[in-house]
Amino acid sequence: MKVLVVGNGGREHAIAWKVSQSPLVKELYCAKGNAGTIKIAKSVPTDPLRIEELAEFAKKEGIDFTIVGPEAPIVAGITEEFEKRGLRIFAPNQKASMLEGSKAFAKDFMQKYSIPTAEFHVFDEAQKAKNFIRDFGLPVVIKADGLASGKGVFICKSYEEALRTIDDLMIKGVLGEAGKKIVIEEFLEGEEASYIVMLNGDKYVPLPTSQDHKRLLDGDKGPNTGGMGAYSPNPFVDEQREKSIRELIIERVIKGLKEEGIYYRGFLYVGLMLTDRGPKVLEFNVRLGDPEAQPLLMRIRGDFLKALVDFYEGKHISLDTDPRHTICVVLASKGYPQKPEDGKEIFGLEKVEKEDVIIFHAGTELKNDKVITKGGRVLNVCAWGNTLKEAQEKVYRAIENIRFEGMQFRRDIGYRALNFLSKVPD
Ligand code: AMP
Ligand code: GLY
């Protein structure tokens, strides 16, 4: 088979790595790819958002199966572009992508189908939002309606901060169109979980559980980012919780999609807060998470491409999971998430011990045989361990070898689970 992976990040490198192990693959392409994917896939020089060009390329090249990483091409309609040319693509259509593309749409959908989520109100006028917020408790969560690469959520601890955020989004337009409409919602407390399933109509298969660290700084401080690190499994999702996630959320989403006449085929990511009143949905994403995909795919055994293709075709599949723990730590550029610096040479990659460690590239490119930074999140250093602690030790040992100017990363990925596990008797 000829397989195309769409996207440039760590998630796409991990997808390409997993797919490349399948005996079904004859040729593997990545659009556009990075300095890591180039070693296992041919780079296609087309930006993931040029969806018509990509579909034309796939048609001409005879691509048999396409897997899409990021949300932007999905929201732009890549699935329709491929499907109208008779091409197989594993990604939801544009209508379904509204679950991620518009937070207001997602919240209304959840309300309509009794899917547990934070209490909320939607506004498209700044003054009304400001008047409303006065009577809402603190902290208050303000979310840009549209896509913002994980940077459109603001947790405001004071009214002044909330008013400023409303001004920034709705008047100054710091996030452009994405912030012209906002969702104001109740602040939820608990542990977070990323619960990702493969969905095809009314069939679904859960992927291994994970937890992401979205804040920039240690101790979950600082601004929200696309994700600074993740690990799998997530010990907070025990059997009982998983059962309620499936019954109260996944199965209701499937029912809701059916009633709305929306056909969904692709990955569905549910971002959850595990509150003491049960799991509540923070967000839906119509794709795999980044960086969650990295530790999660590292735990899937066997031929993942075959499983995907069979699942796409409506066959029953089951996934075999590696019981070991996996972890991923993101190395980011100076200035990330606001204004990342590019063009720094990366040193030491060759010094990293490969045993139980793997590096997925994100914002990197090859220039004169040198690996150069290009983007906010640059590298994903990942490891396997018999325990989470062991995986964490291996990953941080590996990172000691790597450097580039301005490199920033969190030194505590996994700490929440480790604290929790240390209190649970064996
Ligand atoms: P989202 O993109 O909606 O998942 O939000 C990004 C991050 O903001 C989440 O992973 C949470 O850490 C935080 N967050 C979002 N909504 C809430 C909420 N209602 N209460 C508390 N934290 C939230
Ligand atoms: N890591 C969170 C996301 O992919 O949206």
Coordinates of C-alpha atoms and ligand atoms in Angstrom, one line a residue:
M1 CA 0.0 0.0 0.0
K2 CA 1.0 3.6 -0.5
V3 CA 0.2 5.6 2.6
L4 CA 0.2 9.3 3.2
V5 CA 0.4 11.0 6.7
V6 CA -0.7 14.6 6.7
G7 CA 1.0 16.9 9.2
N8 CA 4.4 18.1 10.4
G9 CA 4.5 17.5 14.1
G10 CA 5.5 15.0 16.7
R11 CA 2.2 13.3 16.4
E12 CA 2.7 12.8 12.7
H13 CA 6.2 11.4 13.2
A14 CA 4.8 8.9 15.7
I15 CA 2.0 7.9 13.3
A16 CA 4.5 7.5 10.4
W17 CA 6.8 5.5 12.7
K18 CA 4.0 3.1 13.7
V19 CA 2.7 2.8 10.2
S20 CA 6.2 2.2 8.8
Q21 CA 6.4 -1.0 10.8
S22 CA 3.5 -2.6 8.9
P23 CA 4.3 -5.2 6.2
L24 CA 1.4 -3.7 4.2
V25 CA 3.4 -0.5 3.5
K26 CA 5.2 -0.2 0.2
E27 CA 5.6 3.5 0.2
L28 CA 5.1 6.0 2.9
Y29 CA 4.7 9.8 2.4
C30 CA 4.5 12.6 4.9
A31 CA 3.1 16.1 4.0
K32 CA 5.1 18.1 4.8
G33 CA 7.0 16.1 7.4
N34 CA 10.1 17.2 9.3
A35 CA 13.7 16.2 9.8
G36 CA 12.6 13.1 11.6
T37 CA 9.9 11.8 9.2
I38 CA 12.3 12.2 6.4
K39 CA 14.2 9.1 7.6
I40 CA 11.1 6.9 7.3
A41 CA 8.9 8.6 4.8
K42 CA 9.1 10.6 1.6
S43 CA 8.4 14.3 2.2
V44 CA 5.7 15.9 0.1
P45 CA 6.4 19.6 -0.2
T46 CA 2.7 20.6 0.2
D47 CA 1.4 22.4 3.3
P48 CA -1.3 20.4 5.1
L49 CA -3.7 23.2 4.6
R50 CA -3.5 23.0 0.8
I51 CA -6.1 20.4 0.8
E52 CA -6.9 20.4 -2.9
E53 CA -3.3 20.1 -3.9
L54 CA -2.8 17.2 -1.5
A55 CA -5.8 15.4 -2.8
E56 CA -4.5 15.9 -6.4
F57 CA -1.1 14.5 -5.3
A58 CA -2.7 11.5 -3.6
K59 CA -4.8 10.8 -6.7
K60 CA -1.9 11.1 -9.1
E61 CA 0.4 9.0 -6.9
G62 CA -2.2 6.3 -6.3
I63 CA -2.2 6.7 -2.5
D64 CA -4.3 3.9 -1.0
F65 CA -4.8 5.3 2.5
T66 CA -4.3 8.7 4.1
I67 CA -4.2 9.5 7.8
V68 CA -4.6 13.1 9.0
G69 CA -2.8 14.4 12.1
P70 CA -3.8 18.1 12.7
E71 CA -7.2 19.6 13.0
A72 CA -6.8 22.6 10.6
P73 CA -7.0 20.5 7.3
I74 CA -9.9 18.5 8.8
V75 CA -11.8 21.7 9.6
A76 CA -11.0 23.0 6.1
G77 CA -12.6 19.9 4.5
I78 CA -9.7 17.6 3.6
T79 CA -11.9 14.6 4.0
E80 CA -14.4 15.8 1.4
E81 CA -11.5 16.7 -1.1
F82 CA -10.2 13.1 -0.8
E83 CA -13.5 11.3 -0.8
K84 CA -14.8 13.1 -3.9
R85 CA -11.8 11.7 -5.7
G86 CA -12.6 8.2 -4.4
L87 CA -9.6 8.2 -2.0
R88 CA -9.7 6.6 1.4
I89 CA -8.9 9.0 4.3
F90 CA -9.1 8.4 8.0
A91 CA -10.4 11.7 9.3
P92 CA -13.9 13.0 10.0
N93 CA -15.7 15.3 7.6
Q94 CA -16.2 19.0 7.9
K95 CA -19.6 18.8 9.6
A96 CA -18.2 16.4 12.3
S97 CA -15.1 18.6 12.7
M98 CA -17.3 21.3 14.2
L99 CA -17.0 19.4 17.5
E100 CA -13.5 20.9 17.6
G101 CA -13.8 23.8 15.2
S102 CA -16.4 25.6 17.3
K103 CA -16.4 25.4 21.1
A104 CA -19.9 26.9 21.1
F105 CA -21.2 24.1 18.7
A106 CA -19.5 21.5 20.9
K107 CA -21.1 22.9 24.1
D108 CA -24.6 23.1 22.5
F109 CA -24.2 19.5 21.3
M110 CA -23.2 18.3 24.8
Q111 CA -26.1 20.1 26.4
K112 CA -28.6 18.7 23.9
Y113 CA -27.4 15.1 24.4
S114 CA -26.8 15.3 28.2
I115 CA -23.1 14.9 28.0
P116 CA -21.5 16.0 31.2
T117 CA -19.6 19.3 30.8
A118 CA -19.0 22.6 32.7
E119 CA -21.8 25.0 32.9
F120 CA -21.5 27.6 30.2
H121 CA -22.7 30.7 28.3
V122 CA -21.9 31.8 24.7
F123 CA -21.3 35.4 23.7
D124 CA -20.7 37.3 20.5
E125 CA -20.8 40.8 22.0
A126 CA -18.1 42.0 24.4
Q127 CA -20.4 44.2 26.5
K128 CA -22.9 41.4 27.2
A129 CA -20.0 39.1 28.1
K130 CA -18.6 41.7 30.5
N131 CA -22.0 42.4 32.2
F132 CA -22.6 38.6 32.6
I133 CA -19.2 37.9 34.1
R134 CA -19.8 40.1 37.1
D135 CA -22.2 37.6 38.6
F136 CA -20.2 34.5 37.7
G137 CA -18.0 32.8 40.3
L138 CA -14.2 33.0 40.2
P139 CA -12.0 31.6 38.8
V140 CA -13.8 31.8 35.4
V141 CA -12.8 30.1 32.2
I142 CA -12.9 32.0 29.0
K143 CA -12.5 30.2 25.7
A144 CA -12.2 31.4 22.1
D145 CA -14.9 29.7 20.0
G146 CA -12.6 28.9 17.1
L147 CA -9.3 27.0 16.6
A148 CA -6.3 28.4 18.5
S149 CA -3.8 25.5 18.7
G150 CA -4.6 25.0 22.4
K151 CA -3.9 28.7 23.2
G152 CA -7.5 29.9 23.3
V153 CA -8.3 29.0 26.9
F154 CA -7.9 31.5 29.7
I155 CA -8.4 30.7 33.3
C156 CA -9.1 34.1 35.0
K157 CA -8.7 34.4 38.7
S158 CA -10.0 38.0 39.0
Y159 CA -12.6 40.1 37.3
E160 CA -10.0 42.5 36.0
E161 CA -8.2 39.6 34.3
A162 CA -11.5 38.3 32.9
L163 CA -12.5 41.8 31.5
R164 CA -9.0 42.2 30.0
T165 CA -9.3 38.7 28.3
I166 CA -12.7 39.6 26.9
D167 CA -11.2 42.9 25.5
D168 CA -8.2 41.1 24.0
L169 CA -10.3 38.4 22.3
M170 CA -13.4 40.3 21.2
I171 CA -12.2 43.9 20.7
K172 CA -8.5 43.7 20.0
G173 CA -8.9 40.4 18.2
V174 CA -5.6 38.9 19.4
L175 CA -6.7 35.5 18.1
G176 CA -8.4 36.9 15.0
E177 CA -11.8 35.4 14.0
A178 CA -11.3 32.5 16.5
G179 CA -11.9 34.9 19.4
K180 CA -14.8 37.0 18.1
K181 CA -17.2 34.6 19.8
I182 CA -16.4 33.2 23.2
V183 CA -17.6 30.6 25.7
I184 CA -17.6 31.5 29.4
E185 CA -17.6 28.5 31.6
E186 CA -17.4 27.2 35.1
F187 CA -14.0 26.3 36.5
L188 CA -13.7 22.6 37.1
E189 CA -11.3 20.9 39.5
G190 CA -9.9 17.4 39.3
E191 CA -7.4 15.4 37.4
E192 CA -7.3 15.7 33.6
A193 CA -7.5 12.8 31.2
S194 CA -7.2 12.4 27.5
Y195 CA -9.5 9.7 26.3
I196 CA -9.2 8.9 22.6
V197 CA -11.2 6.5 20.5
M198 CA -11.3 5.4 16.9
L199 CA -14.8 6.0 15.7
N200 CA -16.6 4.7 12.7
G201 CA -20.4 5.4 12.7
D202 CA -21.6 3.5 15.7
K203 CA -18.5 1.4 16.2
Y204 CA -15.7 2.6 18.5
V205 CA -12.4 1.3 19.8
P206 CA -10.7 3.0 22.8
L207 CA -7.0 3.7 22.5
P208 CA -4.7 3.6 25.6
T209 CA -5.5 6.3 28.1
S210 CA -3.1 9.2 28.6
Q211 CA -2.6 12.5 30.5
D212 CA -1.2 15.7 29.0
H213 CA 0.6 18.5 30.8
K214 CA -0.8 21.6 29.0
R215 CA 0.9 24.4 31.0
L216 CA 4.3 25.7 30.0
L217 CA 6.0 25.5 33.4
D218 CA 6.7 23.0 36.1
G219 CA 3.9 22.4 38.6
D220 CA 1.3 23.1 35.9
K221 CA 2.0 26.8 36.1
G222 CA 2.3 29.4 33.3
P223 CA 0.3 29.8 30.1
N224 CA -1.6 27.0 28.3
T225 CA 0.3 25.4 25.4
G226 CA -0.5 22.7 22.8
G227 CA 1.0 20.3 25.4
M228 CA 4.4 20.0 27.1
G229 CA 4.5 16.3 27.8
A230 CA 2.3 13.3 28.2
Y231 CA 2.3 9.7 29.4
S232 CA 0.3 6.5 29.2
P233 CA -1.5 4.9 30.9
N234 CA -3.3 7.5 32.9
P235 CA -3.7 5.9 36.4
F236 CA -6.7 8.2 37.3
V237 CA -8.8 6.4 34.6
D238 CA -9.6 3.3 36.6
E239 CA -12.1 0.7 35.4
Q240 CA -15.0 2.4 37.0
R241 CA -14.2 5.8 35.6
E242 CA -13.6 4.3 32.2
K243 CA -17.0 2.7 32.3
S244 CA -18.6 6.0 33.0
I245 CA -16.6 7.8 30.3
R246 CA -17.8 5.2 27.8
E247 CA -21.5 5.3 28.9
L248 CA -22.0 9.0 29.7
I249 CA -19.8 10.4 27.1
I250 CA -18.7 8.3 24.1
E251 CA -21.9 6.4 23.7
R252 CA -24.0 9.7 24.0
V253 CA -21.7 11.4 21.5
I254 CA -22.4 8.5 19.0
K255 CA -26.1 8.8 19.6
G256 CA -26.0 12.5 19.2
L257 CA -24.0 12.4 16.0
K258 CA -26.5 9.9 14.6
E259 CA -29.5 12.1 15.5
E260 CA -27.8 15.1 14.0
G261 CA -27.2 13.1 10.8
I262 CA -23.4 13.5 11.1
Y263 CA -21.3 10.6 10.0
Y264 CA -18.0 10.4 11.9
R265 CA -15.1 8.3 10.9
G266 CA -11.7 9.1 12.5
F267 CA -10.1 9.6 15.8
L268 CA -12.1 11.4 18.5
Y269 CA -10.3 12.9 21.4
V270 CA -12.2 13.7 24.6
G271 CA -10.4 16.1 27.0
L272 CA -11.8 15.4 30.4
M273 CA -11.7 16.7 33.9
L274 CA -12.3 13.9 36.4
T275 CA -14.3 15.8 39.0
D276 CA -15.8 14.4 42.2
R277 CA -19.1 14.7 40.4
G278 CA -17.9 12.4 37.7
P279 CA -16.0 12.9 34.4
K280 CA -16.8 16.2 32.5
V281 CA -15.8 17.1 29.0
L282 CA -13.4 20.0 28.6
E283 CA -13.2 19.7 24.9
F284 CA -13.5 17.5 21.9
N285 CA -10.7 17.2 19.3
V286 CA -11.4 15.5 16.0
R287 CA -7.9 13.9 15.8
L288 CA -5.2 12.3 18.0
G289 CA -3.7 14.6 20.6
D290 CA -0.2 15.9 20.3
P291 CA 1.8 15.0 22.4
E292 CA -0.6 12.2 23.7
A293 CA -0.4 10.3 20.4
Q294 CA 3.3 9.7 21.0
P295 CA 3.1 7.7 24.3
L296 CA -0.1 6.2 23.2
L297 CA 1.1 4.8 19.9
M298 CA 4.2 3.5 21.6
R299 CA 1.9 1.2 23.6
I300 CA 0.0 -0.3 20.7
R301 CA 1.4 -3.6 19.6
G302 CA 1.1 -5.2 16.2
D303 CA 0.1 -3.9 12.8
F304 CA -1.6 -0.6 13.5
L305 CA -2.1 0.2 9.8
K306 CA -3.9 -3.0 9.2
A307 CA -6.1 -2.3 12.3
L308 CA -6.9 1.2 10.9
V309 CA -7.7 0.0 7.4
D310 CA -9.9 -2.8 8.7
F311 CA -11.6 -0.4 11.1
Y312 CA -12.1 2.1 8.3
E313 CA -13.8 -0.7 6.3
G314 CA -16.2 -1.4 9.2
K315 CA -14.6 -4.6 10.3
H316 CA -14.3 -5.6 13.9
I317 CA -10.8 -5.1 15.3
S318 CA -9.1 -5.4 18.7
L319 CA -5.9 -3.7 19.7
D320 CA -3.2 -5.3 21.7
T321 CA -1.6 -3.0 24.3
D322 CA 1.9 -3.1 25.7
P323 CA 1.5 -3.1 29.5
R324 CA 4.6 -0.9 30.0
H325 CA 4.4 2.8 30.7
T326 CA 5.4 5.4 28.2
I327 CA 6.3 9.1 28.6
C328 CA 6.9 12.0 26.2
V329 CA 8.7 15.2 27.1
V330 CA 8.4 18.2 24.7
L331 CA 11.5 20.3 24.0
A332 CA 10.3 23.7 22.9
S333 CA 11.9 26.8 21.5
K334 CA 12.5 30.0 23.4
G335 CA 9.4 32.2 23.2
Y336 CA 7.0 29.3 22.9
P337 CA 3.9 29.5 23.1
Q338 CA 3.7 33.2 22.2
K339 CA 6.6 33.9 19.8
P340 CA 8.9 30.9 19.2
E341 CA 12.3 31.5 17.8
D342 CA 13.4 29.5 14.8
G343 CA 16.6 28.5 13.1
K344 CA 18.7 27.2 16.0
E345 CA 21.0 24.2 15.4
I346 CA 20.2 21.1 17.5
F347 CA 23.1 19.3 19.0
G348 CA 23.5 15.9 20.7
L349 CA 20.7 13.8 19.0
E350 CA 23.2 11.2 18.1
K351 CA 24.4 10.8 21.7
V352 CA 21.0 9.6 22.9
E353 CA 21.0 5.9 23.9
K354 CA 18.3 4.3 21.8
E355 CA 17.4 1.5 24.2
D356 CA 13.8 2.1 25.3
V357 CA 14.1 5.7 24.1
I358 CA 12.7 7.2 20.9
I359 CA 12.7 10.8 19.6
F360 CA 9.9 12.1 17.5
H361 CA 10.6 15.3 15.7
A362 CA 8.1 18.2 15.6
G363 CA 9.4 21.6 14.5
T364 CA 12.6 20.6 12.9
E365 CA 14.1 20.8 9.4
L366 CA 17.3 19.5 7.7
K367 CA 19.6 22.2 6.4
N368 CA 23.0 21.2 5.0
D369 CA 22.8 18.0 7.0
K370 CA 22.2 19.9 10.2
V371 CA 19.0 19.6 12.2
I372 CA 17.5 23.1 12.8
T373 CA 14.6 24.2 14.9
K374 CA 11.5 25.4 13.1
G375 CA 8.5 26.1 15.3
G376 CA 7.4 26.1 18.9
R377 CA 7.5 22.5 19.9
V378 CA 10.7 21.1 18.5
L379 CA 11.3 17.5 19.7
N380 CA 9.5 14.9 21.6
V381 CA 11.8 12.7 23.7
C382 CA 10.0 9.5 24.7
A383 CA 10.7 6.4 26.7
W384 CA 9.3 3.1 27.8
G385 CA 9.6 1.7 31.3
N386 CA 8.2 -1.1 33.5
T387 CA 7.0 1.7 35.7
L388 CA 6.2 5.3 35.1
K389 CA 9.1 6.3 37.3
E390 CA 11.5 4.2 35.2
A391 CA 10.2 5.7 32.0
Q392 CA 10.6 9.2 33.5
E393 CA 14.2 8.5 34.6
K394 CA 15.1 7.3 31.1
V395 CA 13.5 10.2 29.3
Y396 CA 15.3 12.8 31.4
R397 CA 18.6 11.0 31.1
A398 CA 18.2 11.1 27.4
I399 CA 17.4 14.8 27.4
E400 CA 20.6 15.6 29.1
N401 CA 22.4 14.9 25.8
I402 CA 20.3 17.3 23.7
R403 CA 20.6 21.1 23.5
F404 CA 19.8 24.0 21.3
E405 CA 19.8 27.7 22.1
G406 CA 16.8 28.7 24.2
M407 CA 15.6 25.2 24.7
Q408 CA 12.8 24.9 27.3
F409 CA 11.1 21.9 28.7
R410 CA 9.3 20.8 31.9
R411 CA 11.2 18.7 34.4
D412 CA 8.2 17.2 36.0
I413 CA 6.2 15.4 33.3
G414 CA 4.3 12.6 35.0
Y415 CA 4.4 14.0 38.5
R416 CA 0.7 14.0 39.1
A417 CA 0.5 10.3 38.4
L418 CA 3.6 9.5 40.4
N419 CA 2.2 11.4 43.4
F420 CA -1.0 9.5 43.1
L421 CA 0.7 6.1 42.6
S422 CA 2.9 6.6 45.6
K423 CA -0.2 6.8 47.8
V424 CA -1.8 3.7 46.3
P425 CA -0.8 0.4 48.0
D426 CA 0.6 -2.2 45.6
Ligands
AMP1 P1 -9.4 23.0 26.3 O1 -8.6 23.4 25.1 O2 -10.8 23.4 26.3 O3 -9.2 21.5 26.7 O4 -8.7 23.7 27.5 C1 -7.3 23.6 27.7 C2 -6.9 23.4 29.1 O5 -7.5 24.4 29.9 C3 -7.5 22.1 29.7 O6 -6.7 21.1 29.4 C4 -7.6 22.5 31.2 O7 -6.3 22.4 31.8 C5 -8.0 23.9 31.1 N1 -9.4 24.1 31.2 C6 -10.3 24.2 30.2 N2 -11.6 24.3 30.6 C7 -11.5 24.2 31.9 C8 -12.5 24.3 33.0 N3 -13.8 24.5 32.7 N4 -12.1 24.2 34.2 C9 -10.8 24.1 34.5 N5 -9.8 24.0 33.6 C10 -10.2 24.1 32.3
GLY2 N1 -2.4 17.9 23.7 C1 -3.7 18.4 23.5 C2 -4.1 18.5 22.1 O1 -3.6 17.8 21.2 O2 -5.1 19.2 21.8

